[in-house]
mmCIF file of C-alpha atoms in Angstrom:
data_model
loop_
_atom_site.group_PDB
_atom_site.id
_atom_site.type_symbol
_atom_site.label_atom_id
_atom_site.label_comp_id
_atom_site.label_asym_id
_atom_site.label_seq_id
_atom_site.Cartn_x
_atom_site.Cartn_y
_atom_site.Cartn_z
ATOM 1 C CA PRO N 1 -0.644 23.334 2.931
ATOM 2 C CA VAL N 2 -3.640 21.039 2.861
ATOM 3 C CA ASP N 3 -7.184 22.428 3.069
ATOM 4 C CA GLU N 4 -8.137 19.790 5.611
ATOM 5 C CA GLU N 5 -11.852 20.573 5.768
ATOM 6 C CA GLY N 6 -12.109 20.756 1.989
ATOM 7 C CA LEU N 7 -10.342 17.420 1.563
ATOM 8 C CA PHE N 8 -12.485 15.846 4.280
ATOM 9 C CA HIS N 9 -15.693 17.018 2.569
ATOM 10 C CA LEU N 10 -14.413 15.862 -0.827
ATOM 11 C CA ILE N 11 -13.684 12.373 0.520
ATOM 12 C CA ASN N 12 -17.144 12.211 2.086
ATOM 13 C CA ALA N 13 -18.865 13.430 -1.090
ATOM 14 C CA VAL N 14 -17.036 10.876 -3.217
ATOM 15 C CA ARG N 15 -17.910 8.075 -0.796
ATOM 16 C CA ALA N 16 -21.561 9.178 -0.674
ATOM 17 C CA ALA N 17 -21.709 9.097 -4.470
ATOM 18 C CA GLY N 18 -20.312 5.559 -4.481
ATOM 19 C CA SER N 19 -17.276 6.691 -6.448
ATOM 20 C CA THR N 20 -13.560 6.398 -5.911
ATOM 21 C CA LEU N 21 -10.910 9.032 -5.378
ATOM 22 C CA LEU N 22 -7.262 8.928 -6.391
ATOM 23 C CA LEU N 23 -4.906 11.195 -4.469
ATOM 24 C CA THR N 24 -1.255 11.618 -5.370
ATOM 25 C CA ALA N 25 1.435 13.228 -3.261
ATOM 26 C CA ARG N 26 5.168 13.225 -2.791
ATOM 27 C CA ARG N 27 4.785 12.106 0.836
ATOM 28 C CA PHE N 28 2.457 9.709 2.611
ATOM 29 C CA PRO N 29 -0.477 11.387 4.414
ATOM 30 C CA SER N 30 1.025 10.392 7.778
ATOM 31 C CA ALA N 31 3.746 12.975 7.079
ATOM 32 C CA TRP N 32 1.273 15.764 6.282
ATOM 33 C CA GLY N 33 0.682 16.759 9.901
ATOM 34 C CA VAL N 34 -3.105 16.552 9.559
ATOM 35 C CA ARG N 35 -4.824 18.073 12.589
ATOM 36 C CA LEU N 36 -8.450 17.212 11.781
ATOM 37 C CA PRO N 37 -9.047 13.830 13.490
ATOM 38 C CA ASP N 38 -11.800 12.701 11.099
ATOM 39 C CA LEU N 39 -9.618 13.436 8.064
ATOM 40 C CA ALA N 40 -6.655 11.655 9.641
ATOM 41 C CA SER N 41 -8.907 8.635 10.187
ATOM 42 C CA ARG N 42 -10.127 8.644 6.561
ATOM 43 C CA LEU N 43 -6.567 8.906 5.271
ATOM 44 C CA LYS N 44 -5.347 6.083 7.509
ATOM 45 C CA ALA N 45 -8.127 3.857 6.134
ATOM 46 C CA ALA N 46 -7.121 4.535 2.520
ATOM 47 C CA ALA N 47 -5.005 2.148 0.483
ATOM 48 C CA MET N 48 -1.546 3.575 -0.187
ATOM 49 C CA ILE N 49 1.280 2.550 -2.458
ATOM 50 C CA GLU N 50 4.652 4.009 -3.304
ATOM 51 C CA ILE N 51 5.500 4.348 -6.974
ATOM 52 C CA HIS N 52 9.212 4.249 -7.725
ATOM 53 C CA GLU N 53 11.024 5.648 -10.734
ATOM 54 C CA PRO N 54 10.845 3.221 -13.674
ATOM 55 C CA ASP N 55 13.940 1.156 -14.367
ATOM 56 C CA ASP N 56 15.419 0.548 -17.812
ATOM 57 C CA LEU N 57 13.587 -2.760 -18.221
ATOM 58 C CA LEU N 58 10.188 -1.130 -17.636
ATOM 59 C CA LEU N 59 10.988 1.773 -19.950
ATOM 60 C CA ALA N 60 12.084 -0.647 -22.665
ATOM 61 C CA GLY N 61 8.831 -2.567 -22.292
ATOM 62 C CA VAL N 62 6.726 0.584 -22.555
ATOM 63 C CA ILE N 63 8.624 1.830 -25.596
ATOM 64 C CA THR N 64 8.351 -1.581 -27.278
ATOM 65 C CA LYS N 65 4.597 -1.649 -26.631
ATOM 66 C CA LEU N 66 4.130 1.861 -27.996
ATOM 67 C CA PHE N 67 5.840 0.833 -31.224
ATOM 68 C CA ALA N 68 3.858 -2.425 -31.387
ATOM 69 C CA ASP N 69 0.574 -0.552 -30.857
ATOM 70 C CA ARG N 70 1.406 1.439 -33.971
ATOM 71 C CA GLN N 71 2.444 -1.703 -35.852
ATOM 72 C CA VAL N 72 6.032 -0.489 -36.115
ATOM 73 C CA GLU N 73 8.766 -3.105 -35.928
ATOM 74 C CA VAL N 74 11.879 -1.841 -34.213
ATOM 75 C CA GLU N 75 15.204 -3.497 -33.465
ATOM 76 C CA PRO N 76 16.054 -4.067 -29.787
ATOM 77 C CA HIS N 77 19.165 -1.865 -30.038
ATOM 78 C CA VAL N 78 16.960 1.073 -31.067
ATOM 79 C CA VAL N 79 14.811 0.584 -27.978
ATOM 80 C CA GLN N 80 17.930 0.424 -25.799
ATOM 81 C CA TYR N 81 19.178 3.651 -27.358
ATOM 82 C CA LEU N 82 15.869 5.360 -26.574
ATOM 83 C CA VAL N 83 15.960 4.136 -22.987
#
């Protein structure tokens, strides 16, 4: 359950301070069943993206970078094994 008034006041306080707010959820706000019209309006105006599970190529890139950041050379087959 969402504390609609609390979230609404948080969004307003963040905006008044000139800051940004990052919300994460398993579902888009349109599926939350928000009843407070002003909160629904704020949420509709927000930028939203869906983040998918990483694929093997992305995981390999992250692992390779982590090794490189530590100046560790690793063979590609080791990275594939870790993926």
